[in-house]
Coordinates of C-alpha atoms in Angstrom, one line a residue:
X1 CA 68.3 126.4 -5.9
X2 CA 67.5 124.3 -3.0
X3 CA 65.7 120.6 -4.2
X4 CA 63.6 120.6 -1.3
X5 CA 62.0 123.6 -2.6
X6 CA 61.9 122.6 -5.9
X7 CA 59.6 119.2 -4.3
X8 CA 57.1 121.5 -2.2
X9 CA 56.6 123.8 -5.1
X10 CA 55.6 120.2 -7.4
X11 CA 53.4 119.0 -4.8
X12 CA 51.6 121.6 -4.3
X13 CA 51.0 122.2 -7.4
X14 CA 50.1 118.3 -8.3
X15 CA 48.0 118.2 -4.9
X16 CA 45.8 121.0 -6.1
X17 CA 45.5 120.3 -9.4
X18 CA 43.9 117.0 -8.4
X19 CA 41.7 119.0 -5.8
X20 CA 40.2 121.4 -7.8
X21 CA 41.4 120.4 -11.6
X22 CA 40.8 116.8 -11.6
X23 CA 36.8 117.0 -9.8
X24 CA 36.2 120.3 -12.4
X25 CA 36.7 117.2 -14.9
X26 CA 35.5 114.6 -13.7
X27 CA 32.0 117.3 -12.9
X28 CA 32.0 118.2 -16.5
X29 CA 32.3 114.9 -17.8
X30 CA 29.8 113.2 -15.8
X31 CA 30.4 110.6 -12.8
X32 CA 27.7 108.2 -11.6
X33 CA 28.3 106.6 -8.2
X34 CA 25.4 104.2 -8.8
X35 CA 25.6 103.0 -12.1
X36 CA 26.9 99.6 -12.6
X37 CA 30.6 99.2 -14.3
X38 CA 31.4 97.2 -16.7
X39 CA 33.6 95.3 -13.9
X40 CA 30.1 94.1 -12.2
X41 CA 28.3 93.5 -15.6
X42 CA 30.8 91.5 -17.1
X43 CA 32.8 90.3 -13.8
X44 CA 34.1 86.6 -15.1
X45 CA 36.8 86.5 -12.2
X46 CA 39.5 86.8 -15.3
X47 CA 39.7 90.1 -17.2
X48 CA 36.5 91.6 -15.7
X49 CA 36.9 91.7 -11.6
X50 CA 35.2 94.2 -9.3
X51 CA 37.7 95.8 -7.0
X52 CA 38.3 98.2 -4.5
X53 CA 39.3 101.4 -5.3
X54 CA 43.2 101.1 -3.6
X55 CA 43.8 98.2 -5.0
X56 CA 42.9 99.6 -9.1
X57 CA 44.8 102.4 -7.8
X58 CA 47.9 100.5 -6.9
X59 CA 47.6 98.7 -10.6
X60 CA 47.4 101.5 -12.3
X61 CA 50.2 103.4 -10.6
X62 CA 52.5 100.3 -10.4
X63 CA 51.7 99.5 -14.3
X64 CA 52.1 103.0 -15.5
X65 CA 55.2 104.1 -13.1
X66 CA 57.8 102.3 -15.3
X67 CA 61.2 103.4 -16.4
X68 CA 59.6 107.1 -17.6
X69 CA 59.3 109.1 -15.1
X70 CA 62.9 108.2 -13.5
X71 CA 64.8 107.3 -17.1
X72 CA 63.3 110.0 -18.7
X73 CA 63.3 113.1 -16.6
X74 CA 67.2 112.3 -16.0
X75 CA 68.2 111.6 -19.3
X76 CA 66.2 115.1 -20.1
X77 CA 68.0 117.3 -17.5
X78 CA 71.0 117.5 -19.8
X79 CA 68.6 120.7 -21.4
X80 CA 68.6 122.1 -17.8
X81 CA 66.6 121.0 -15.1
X82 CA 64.3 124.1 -15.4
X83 CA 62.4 123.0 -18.4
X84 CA 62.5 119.4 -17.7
X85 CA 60.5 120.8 -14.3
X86 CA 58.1 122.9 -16.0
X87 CA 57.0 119.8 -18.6
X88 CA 56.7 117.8 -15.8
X89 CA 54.4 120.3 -13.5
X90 CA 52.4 121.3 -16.6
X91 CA 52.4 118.5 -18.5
X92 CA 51.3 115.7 -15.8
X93 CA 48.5 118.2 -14.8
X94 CA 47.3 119.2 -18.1
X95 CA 48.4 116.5 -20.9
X96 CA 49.2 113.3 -18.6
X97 CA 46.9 112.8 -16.3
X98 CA 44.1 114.7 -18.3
X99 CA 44.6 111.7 -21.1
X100 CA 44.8 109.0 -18.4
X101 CA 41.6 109.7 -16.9
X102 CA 39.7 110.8 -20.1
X103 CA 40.9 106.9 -21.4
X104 CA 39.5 105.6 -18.0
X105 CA 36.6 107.1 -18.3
X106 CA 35.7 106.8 -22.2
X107 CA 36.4 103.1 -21.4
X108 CA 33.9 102.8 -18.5
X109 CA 31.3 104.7 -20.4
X110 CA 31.6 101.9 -23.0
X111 CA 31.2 98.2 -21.2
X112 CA 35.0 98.1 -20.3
X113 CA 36.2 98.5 -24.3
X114 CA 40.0 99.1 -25.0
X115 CA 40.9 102.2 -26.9
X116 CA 41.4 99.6 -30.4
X117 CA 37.5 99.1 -29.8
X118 CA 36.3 102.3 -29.0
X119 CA 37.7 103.6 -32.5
X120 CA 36.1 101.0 -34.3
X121 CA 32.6 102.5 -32.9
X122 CA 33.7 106.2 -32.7
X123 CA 36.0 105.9 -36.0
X124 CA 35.5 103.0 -38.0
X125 CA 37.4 99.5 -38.6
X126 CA 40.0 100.4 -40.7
X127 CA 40.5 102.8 -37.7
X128 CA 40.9 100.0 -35.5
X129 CA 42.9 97.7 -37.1
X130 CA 45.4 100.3 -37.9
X131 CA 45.5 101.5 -34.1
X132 CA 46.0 97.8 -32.2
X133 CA 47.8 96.7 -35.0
X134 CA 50.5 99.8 -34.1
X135 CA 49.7 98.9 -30.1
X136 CA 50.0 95.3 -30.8
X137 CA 53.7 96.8 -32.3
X138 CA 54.2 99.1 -29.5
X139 CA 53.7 96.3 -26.9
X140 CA 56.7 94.8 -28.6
X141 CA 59.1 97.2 -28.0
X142 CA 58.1 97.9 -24.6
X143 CA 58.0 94.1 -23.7
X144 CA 61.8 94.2 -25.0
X145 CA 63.0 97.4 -23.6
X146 CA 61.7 96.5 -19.8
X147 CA 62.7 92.8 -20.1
X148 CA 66.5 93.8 -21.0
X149 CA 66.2 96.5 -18.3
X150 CA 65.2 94.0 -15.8
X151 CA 67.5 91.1 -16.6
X152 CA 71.0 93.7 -16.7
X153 CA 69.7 95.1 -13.1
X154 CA 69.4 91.5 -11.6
X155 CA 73.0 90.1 -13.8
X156 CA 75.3 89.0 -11.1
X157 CA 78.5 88.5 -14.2
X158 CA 80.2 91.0 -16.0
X159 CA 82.4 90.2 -19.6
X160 CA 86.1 91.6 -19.6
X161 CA 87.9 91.0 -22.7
X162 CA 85.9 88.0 -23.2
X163 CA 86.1 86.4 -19.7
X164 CA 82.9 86.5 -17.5
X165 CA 83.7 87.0 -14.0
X166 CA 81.6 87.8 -10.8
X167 CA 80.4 91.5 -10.6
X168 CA 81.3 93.6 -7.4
X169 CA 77.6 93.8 -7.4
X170 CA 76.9 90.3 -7.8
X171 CA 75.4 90.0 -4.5
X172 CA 73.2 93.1 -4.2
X173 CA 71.7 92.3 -7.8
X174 CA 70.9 88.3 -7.1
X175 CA 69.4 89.6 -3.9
X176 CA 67.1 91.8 -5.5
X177 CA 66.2 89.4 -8.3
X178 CA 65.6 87.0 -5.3
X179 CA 63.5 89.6 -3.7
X180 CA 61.7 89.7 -6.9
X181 CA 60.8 85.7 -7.2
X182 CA 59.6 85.7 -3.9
X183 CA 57.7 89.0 -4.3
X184 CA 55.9 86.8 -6.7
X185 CA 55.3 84.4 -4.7
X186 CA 53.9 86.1 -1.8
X187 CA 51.7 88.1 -4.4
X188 CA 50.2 84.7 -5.8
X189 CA 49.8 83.4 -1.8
X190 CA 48.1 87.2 -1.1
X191 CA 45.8 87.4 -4.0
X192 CA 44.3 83.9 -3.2
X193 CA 43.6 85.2 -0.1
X194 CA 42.2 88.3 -0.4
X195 CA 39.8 86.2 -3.0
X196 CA 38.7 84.1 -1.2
X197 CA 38.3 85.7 2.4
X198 CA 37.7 88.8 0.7
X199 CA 40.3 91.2 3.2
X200 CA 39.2 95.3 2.8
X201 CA 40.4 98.0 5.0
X202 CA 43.4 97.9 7.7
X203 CA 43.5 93.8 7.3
X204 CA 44.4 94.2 3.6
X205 CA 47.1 96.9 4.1
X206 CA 48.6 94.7 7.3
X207 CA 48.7 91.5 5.3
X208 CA 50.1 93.5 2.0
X209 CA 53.0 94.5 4.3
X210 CA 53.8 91.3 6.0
X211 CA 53.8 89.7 2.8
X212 CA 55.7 92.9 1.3
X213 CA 58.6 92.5 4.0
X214 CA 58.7 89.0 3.9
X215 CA 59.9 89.1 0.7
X216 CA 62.6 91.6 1.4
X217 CA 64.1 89.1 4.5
X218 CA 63.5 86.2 2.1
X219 CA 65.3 87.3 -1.0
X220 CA 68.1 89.6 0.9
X221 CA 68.8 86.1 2.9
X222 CA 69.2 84.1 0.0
X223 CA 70.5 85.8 -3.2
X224 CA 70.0 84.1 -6.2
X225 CA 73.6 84.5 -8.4
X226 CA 72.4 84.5 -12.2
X227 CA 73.6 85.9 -15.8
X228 CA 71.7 88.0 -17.6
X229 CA 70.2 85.2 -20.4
X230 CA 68.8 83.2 -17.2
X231 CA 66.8 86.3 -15.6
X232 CA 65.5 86.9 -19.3
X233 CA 63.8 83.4 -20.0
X234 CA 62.5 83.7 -15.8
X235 CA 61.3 87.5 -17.0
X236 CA 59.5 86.1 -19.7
X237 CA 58.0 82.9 -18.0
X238 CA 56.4 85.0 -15.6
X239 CA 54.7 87.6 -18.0
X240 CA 53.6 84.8 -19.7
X241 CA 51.4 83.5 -16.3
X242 CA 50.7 87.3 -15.7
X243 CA 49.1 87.4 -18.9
X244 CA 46.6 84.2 -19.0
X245 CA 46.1 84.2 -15.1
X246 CA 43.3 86.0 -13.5
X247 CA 44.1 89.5 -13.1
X248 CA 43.4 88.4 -9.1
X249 CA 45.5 85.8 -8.7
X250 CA 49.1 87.5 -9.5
X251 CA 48.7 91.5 -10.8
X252 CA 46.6 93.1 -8.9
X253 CA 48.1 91.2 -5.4
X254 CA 51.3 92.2 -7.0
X255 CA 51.0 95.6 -8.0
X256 CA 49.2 96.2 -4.8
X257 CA 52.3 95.0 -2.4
X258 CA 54.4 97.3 -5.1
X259 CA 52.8 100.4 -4.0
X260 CA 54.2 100.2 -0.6
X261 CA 57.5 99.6 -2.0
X262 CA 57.3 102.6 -4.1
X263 CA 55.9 104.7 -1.4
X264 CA 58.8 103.8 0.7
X265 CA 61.3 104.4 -1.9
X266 CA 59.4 107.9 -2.7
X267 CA 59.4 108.9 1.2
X268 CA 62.7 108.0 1.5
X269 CA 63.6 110.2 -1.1
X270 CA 61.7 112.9 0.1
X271 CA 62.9 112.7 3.3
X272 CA 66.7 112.6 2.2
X273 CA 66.0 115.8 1.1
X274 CA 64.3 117.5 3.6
X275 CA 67.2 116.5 6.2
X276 CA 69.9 116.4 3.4
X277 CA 68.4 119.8 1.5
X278 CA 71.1 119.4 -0.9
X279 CA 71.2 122.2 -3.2
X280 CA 70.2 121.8 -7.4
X281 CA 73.7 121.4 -9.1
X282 CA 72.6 120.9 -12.3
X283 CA 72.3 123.8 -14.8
X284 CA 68.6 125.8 -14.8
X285 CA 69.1 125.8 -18.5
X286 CA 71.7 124.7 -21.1
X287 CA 70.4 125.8 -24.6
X288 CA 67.2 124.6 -27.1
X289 CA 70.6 122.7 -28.9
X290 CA 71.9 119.7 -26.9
X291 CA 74.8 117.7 -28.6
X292 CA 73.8 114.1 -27.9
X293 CA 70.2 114.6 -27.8
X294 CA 69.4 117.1 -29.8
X295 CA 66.8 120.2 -30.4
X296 CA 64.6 120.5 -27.1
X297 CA 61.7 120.4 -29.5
X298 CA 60.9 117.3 -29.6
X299 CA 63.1 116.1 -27.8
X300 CA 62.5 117.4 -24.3
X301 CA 58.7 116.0 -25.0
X302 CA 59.8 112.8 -26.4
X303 CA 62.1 111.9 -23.6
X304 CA 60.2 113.0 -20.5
X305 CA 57.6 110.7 -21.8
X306 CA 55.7 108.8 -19.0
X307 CA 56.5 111.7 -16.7
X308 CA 54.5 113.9 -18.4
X309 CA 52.3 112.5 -20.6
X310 CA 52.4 108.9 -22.3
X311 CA 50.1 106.6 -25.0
X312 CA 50.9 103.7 -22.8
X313 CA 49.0 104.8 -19.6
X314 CA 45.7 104.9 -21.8
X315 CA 46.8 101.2 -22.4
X316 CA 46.6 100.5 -18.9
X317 CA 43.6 103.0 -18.3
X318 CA 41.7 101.1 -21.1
X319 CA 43.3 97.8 -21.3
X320 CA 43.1 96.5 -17.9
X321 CA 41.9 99.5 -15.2
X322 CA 38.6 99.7 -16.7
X323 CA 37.8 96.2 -16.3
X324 CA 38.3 96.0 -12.3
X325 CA 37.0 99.3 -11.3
X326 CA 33.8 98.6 -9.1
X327 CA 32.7 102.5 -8.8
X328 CA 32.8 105.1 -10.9
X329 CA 33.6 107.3 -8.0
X330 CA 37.1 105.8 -8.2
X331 CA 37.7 106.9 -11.5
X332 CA 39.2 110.1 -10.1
X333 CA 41.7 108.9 -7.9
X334 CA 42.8 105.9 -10.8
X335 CA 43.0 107.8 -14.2
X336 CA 43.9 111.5 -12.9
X337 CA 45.6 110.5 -9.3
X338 CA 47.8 108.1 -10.2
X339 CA 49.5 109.5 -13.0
X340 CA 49.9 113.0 -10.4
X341 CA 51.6 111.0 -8.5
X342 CA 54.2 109.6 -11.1
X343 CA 54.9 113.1 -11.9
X344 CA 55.8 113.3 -8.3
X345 CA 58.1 110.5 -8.7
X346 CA 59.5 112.1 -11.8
X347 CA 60.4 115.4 -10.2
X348 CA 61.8 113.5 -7.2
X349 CA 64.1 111.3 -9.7
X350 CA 65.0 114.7 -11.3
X351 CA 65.9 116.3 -7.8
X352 CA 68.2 113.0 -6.8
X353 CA 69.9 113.8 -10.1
X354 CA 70.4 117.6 -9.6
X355 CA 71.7 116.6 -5.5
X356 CA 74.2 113.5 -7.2
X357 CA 76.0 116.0 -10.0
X358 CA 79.2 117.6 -9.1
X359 CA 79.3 121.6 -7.6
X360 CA 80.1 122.7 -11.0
X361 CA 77.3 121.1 -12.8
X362 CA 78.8 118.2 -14.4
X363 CA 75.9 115.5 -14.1
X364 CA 76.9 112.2 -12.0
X365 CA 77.8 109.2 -14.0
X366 CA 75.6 106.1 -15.0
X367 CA 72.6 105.2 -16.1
X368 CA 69.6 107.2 -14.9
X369 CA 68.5 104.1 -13.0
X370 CA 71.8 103.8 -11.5
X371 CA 72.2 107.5 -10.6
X372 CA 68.4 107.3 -8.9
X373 CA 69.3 104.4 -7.4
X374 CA 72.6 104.9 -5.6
X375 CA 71.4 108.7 -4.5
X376 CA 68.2 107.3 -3.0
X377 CA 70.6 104.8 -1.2
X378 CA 72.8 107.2 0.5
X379 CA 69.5 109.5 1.9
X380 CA 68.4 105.7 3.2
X381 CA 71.8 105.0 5.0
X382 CA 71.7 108.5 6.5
X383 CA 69.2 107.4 8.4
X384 CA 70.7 104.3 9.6
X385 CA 69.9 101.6 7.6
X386 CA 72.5 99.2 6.8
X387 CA 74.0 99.5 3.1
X388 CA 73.5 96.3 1.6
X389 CA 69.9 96.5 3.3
X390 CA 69.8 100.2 1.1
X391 CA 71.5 98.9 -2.1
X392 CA 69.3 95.6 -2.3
X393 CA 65.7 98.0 -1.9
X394 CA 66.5 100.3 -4.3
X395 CA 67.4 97.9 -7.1
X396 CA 64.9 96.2 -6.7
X397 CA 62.4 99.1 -6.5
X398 CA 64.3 100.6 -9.7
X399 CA 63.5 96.7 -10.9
X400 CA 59.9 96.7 -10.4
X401 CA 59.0 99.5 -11.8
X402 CA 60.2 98.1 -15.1
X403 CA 58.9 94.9 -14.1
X404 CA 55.3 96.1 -13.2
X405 CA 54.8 97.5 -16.5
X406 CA 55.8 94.4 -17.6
X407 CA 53.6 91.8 -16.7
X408 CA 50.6 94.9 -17.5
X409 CA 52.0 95.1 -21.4
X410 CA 52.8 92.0 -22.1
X411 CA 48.5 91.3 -21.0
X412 CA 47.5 94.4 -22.5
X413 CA 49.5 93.1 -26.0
X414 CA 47.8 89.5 -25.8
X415 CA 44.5 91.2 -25.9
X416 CA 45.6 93.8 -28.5
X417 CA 46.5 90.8 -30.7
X418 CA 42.8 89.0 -30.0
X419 CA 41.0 92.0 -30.6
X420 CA 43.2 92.7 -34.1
X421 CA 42.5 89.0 -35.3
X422 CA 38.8 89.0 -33.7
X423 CA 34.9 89.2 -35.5
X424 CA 31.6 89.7 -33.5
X425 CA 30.4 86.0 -34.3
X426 CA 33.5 84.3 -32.5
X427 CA 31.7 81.1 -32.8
X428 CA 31.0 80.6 -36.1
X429 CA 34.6 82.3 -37.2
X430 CA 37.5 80.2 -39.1
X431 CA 39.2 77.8 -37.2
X432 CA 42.7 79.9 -38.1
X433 CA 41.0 83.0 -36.3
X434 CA 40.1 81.0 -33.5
X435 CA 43.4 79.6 -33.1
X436 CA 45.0 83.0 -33.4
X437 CA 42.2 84.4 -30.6
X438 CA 43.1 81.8 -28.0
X439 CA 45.0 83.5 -25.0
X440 CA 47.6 81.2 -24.7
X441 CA 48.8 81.1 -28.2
X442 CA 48.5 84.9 -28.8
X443 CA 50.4 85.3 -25.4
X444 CA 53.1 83.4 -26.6
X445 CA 53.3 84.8 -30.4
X446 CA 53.6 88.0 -28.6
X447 CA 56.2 87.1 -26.3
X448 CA 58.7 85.3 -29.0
X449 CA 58.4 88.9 -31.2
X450 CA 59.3 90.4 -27.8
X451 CA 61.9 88.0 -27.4
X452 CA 63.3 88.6 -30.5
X453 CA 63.5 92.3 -29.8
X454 CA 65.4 92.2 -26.6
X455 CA 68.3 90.9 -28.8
X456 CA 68.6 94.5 -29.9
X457 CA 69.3 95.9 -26.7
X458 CA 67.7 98.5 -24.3
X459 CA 69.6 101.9 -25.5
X460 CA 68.6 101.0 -29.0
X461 CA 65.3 100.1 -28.2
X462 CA 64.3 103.2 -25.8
X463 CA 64.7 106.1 -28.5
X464 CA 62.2 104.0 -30.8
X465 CA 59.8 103.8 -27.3
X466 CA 59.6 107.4 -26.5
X467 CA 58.8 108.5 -30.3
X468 CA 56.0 105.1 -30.9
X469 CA 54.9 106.7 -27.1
X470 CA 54.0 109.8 -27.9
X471 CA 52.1 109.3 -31.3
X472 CA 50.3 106.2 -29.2
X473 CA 49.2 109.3 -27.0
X474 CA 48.6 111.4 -30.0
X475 CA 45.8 109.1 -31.2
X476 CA 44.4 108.0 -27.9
X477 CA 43.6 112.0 -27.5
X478 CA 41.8 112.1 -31.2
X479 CA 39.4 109.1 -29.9
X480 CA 38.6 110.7 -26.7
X481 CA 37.8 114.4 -28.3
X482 CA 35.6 111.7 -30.8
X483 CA 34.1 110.1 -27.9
X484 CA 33.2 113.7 -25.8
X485 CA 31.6 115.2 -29.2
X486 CA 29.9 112.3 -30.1
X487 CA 28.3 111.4 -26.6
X488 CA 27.4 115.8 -25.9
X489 CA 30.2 116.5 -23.4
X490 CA 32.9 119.0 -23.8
X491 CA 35.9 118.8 -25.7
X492 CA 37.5 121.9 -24.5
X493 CA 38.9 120.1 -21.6
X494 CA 41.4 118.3 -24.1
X495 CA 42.1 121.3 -25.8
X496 CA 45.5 121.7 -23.8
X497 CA 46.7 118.0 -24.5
X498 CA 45.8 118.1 -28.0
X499 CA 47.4 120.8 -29.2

């Protein structure tokens, strides 16, 4: 089967689903264009900051568009590429984005509270101290499978027989960790500005790309040549500011200028196959039995993960989203939008794979990021755009959609920690609870577990995130069908994700 085909038939399913699904929801549930969000109540220019709709909308893609959706819907073809379609398709429109938006919303609805908060008044304590507890946990993992993802995609050195030597793609990978410091750079630099001059419209999008491109000349100009260790401790250094700094000055700039970068890799991909039309050379279906992965129950569920439907995005939707939405009008687009759009990207990443596997269906070799990555490159040099130029974009934009979630986690598990450690009367609480609620210190006791972790390695890491993942959804979707009973809406819109 053609992939092209295979793309128009996703989209338009995904498009309409948002048209018609997504407002049916957001209609039954309840929207209010003029009430106040908890963003404007509680704006304190750190956590709480009233933003434009785009902008929460590029946060919450960037954030939730990590390793899933590409990682996943790869490593999940080896069932056929057939059923790992259909979970995306139904999944995203039913499960995913359905989840993401009812978090979103729930959160909203209840002065900006994460989803450890909302059980404690929908559940009880002991429900809430189990739940961040296992988030706090969760945060963990995905602090140290992302970290070890990032630092082995910018690692200039390779070890042979003991020796560590210079990597043919030495160059390519310190110009897209360059890329990467100065991206952060030019985020910091934008998000001052757009504070204090207060950009909207066409200026903010010109200004996003400037910045945006002037990383890319920047870092492809001057590589930066480091082993994997270094870009580890710089990984970790930077979630660190990420997580105590004002969501303005550094993630939302970020994650903003991200979303062209991900656009552009997405278009290109697209447009590689439209020209390319490359045919579907993986097999429509191999068996329920798979020898290195398993029975397709779970495991097709388990794997797909962020592509379909994933804990983690009512993290984002609850943890930071909520705070910096200025309108409940853009509810839509943030919770239900952006995760249709990662299942997009995930039926895209599944379409490179299907065009890079041989005639007789024997899938390409590498890792999924490296299969994506390489396949988006040649559609970008068929176009005429020099390869080093191609390499060093699309490891970087494989890069930063690990290291977007990143920086959103390693926030989302500071505050998980607070809130676990945390008592209404703050003031008068023990000195040791105090301690253990200051941001900084909680930051960093959450970032030396996650340290500790990433000695364990990514492919050891990844099985444990896909399983914690999908029970993380599993009891975000108990809360919300809580929250929709309890408050007189409907709870038959989450019948199809909770089953």
């Amino acid at each position: 089967m053609n992939t092209l085909v295979i793309v128009l038939i996703a989209a338009v399913c995904l498009i309409a689903a948002y048209a018609l699904y997504g407002r049916w929801l957001a209609k039954k549930w309840g929207i209010d264009p003029n009430a106040k969000t908890p963003a404007v109540v509680h704006n304190d220019g750190q956590d709480y900051v009233p933003t434009d709709g785009l902008t929460v909308f590029a946060h919450q893609f960037s954030s939730i568009a990590g390793a899933g959706p590409v990682t996943g819907a790869i490593q999940a073809a080896a069932f056929g590429w057939l059923p790992v379609l259909l979970w995306i398709i139904l999944g995203g429109i039913f499960f995913g984005a359905v989840t993401d938006f009812g978090a979103l919303y729930a959160s909203v609805k209840n002065d900006g509270k994460s989803m450890g908060l909302l059980i404690e008044k929908y559940i009880g304590k002991t429900g809430r101290k189990l739940f961040l507890g296992f988030c706090w946990l969760f945060c963990l993992i995905v602090i140290a499978a992302f970290a070890d993802m990032v630092a082995d995609t910018f690692n200039a050195y390779v070890v042979t027989d003991g020796v560590q030597t210079l990597s043919d793609s030495a160059t390519v990978n310190g110009a897209a960790g360059s890329i990467s410091l100065f991206f952060i750079l030019f985020a910091a630099v934008f998000g001052v500005l757009q504070h204090k001059i207060k950009l909207t419209g066409w200026k903010e999008v010109a200004l996003g790309l400037v910045f945006t491109v002037l990383a890319f000349v920047c870092g492809m100009n001057l590589p930066v040549i480091l082993g994997k260790d270094m870009w580890i401790y710089i990984a970790f250094a930077y979630i660190f500011l990420a997580a105590v700094l004002p969501m303005w000055f550094v993630m939302q700039p970020r994650d903003y200028m991200s979303t062209f970068m991900f656009i552009g890799m997405i278009a290109g991909a697209v447009l590689g196959l439209i020209f390319a039309h490359p045919d579907m050379n993986l097999p429509a279906f191999t068996g329920f039995q798979n020898e290195s992965l398993g029975t397709l129950f779970p495991i097709l569920f388990v794997t797909v993960a962020c592509g379909a439907v994933s804990g983690f995005h009512s993290l984002v939707s609850s943890g930071t989203s909520s705070k910096t939405v200025s309108n409940e009008k853009d509810m839509l687009k943030v919770g239900y939008g952006a995760m249709i759009l990662e299942s997009l990207l995930a039926v895209v990443a599944l379409c490179v794979a299907g065009a890079a596997a041989s005639a007789d269906g024997t899938a390409a070799t590498g890792t999924p990021f490296q299969i994506f990555s390489s396949g988006v490159a040649g559609f970008l040099e068929m176009f005429g755009i020099p390869v080093y130029v191609a390499q060093s974009f699309m490891t970087m934009c494989v890069s930063a959609l690990a290291f977007t979630t990143l920086d959103s986690v390693c926030r989302i598990g500071r505050m998980s920690f607070q809130e676990l450690f945390s008592v209404d009367d703050m003031e008068h609480a023990e000195g040791w609870r105090k301690v253990l609620c200051n941001k900084y210190v909680s930051t960093l006791i959450t970032l030396v577990f996650g340290y500790i972790l990433t000695q364990v390695g990514y492919s050891n890491i990844w099985p444990l995130f896909g399983s914690a993942n999908q029970l993380l959804s599993a009891l975000v979707l108990i809360t919300l069908c809580v929250f929709l009973k309890v408050t007189g809406r409907t709870m038959k819109t989450l019948v199809p994700p909770f089953v």
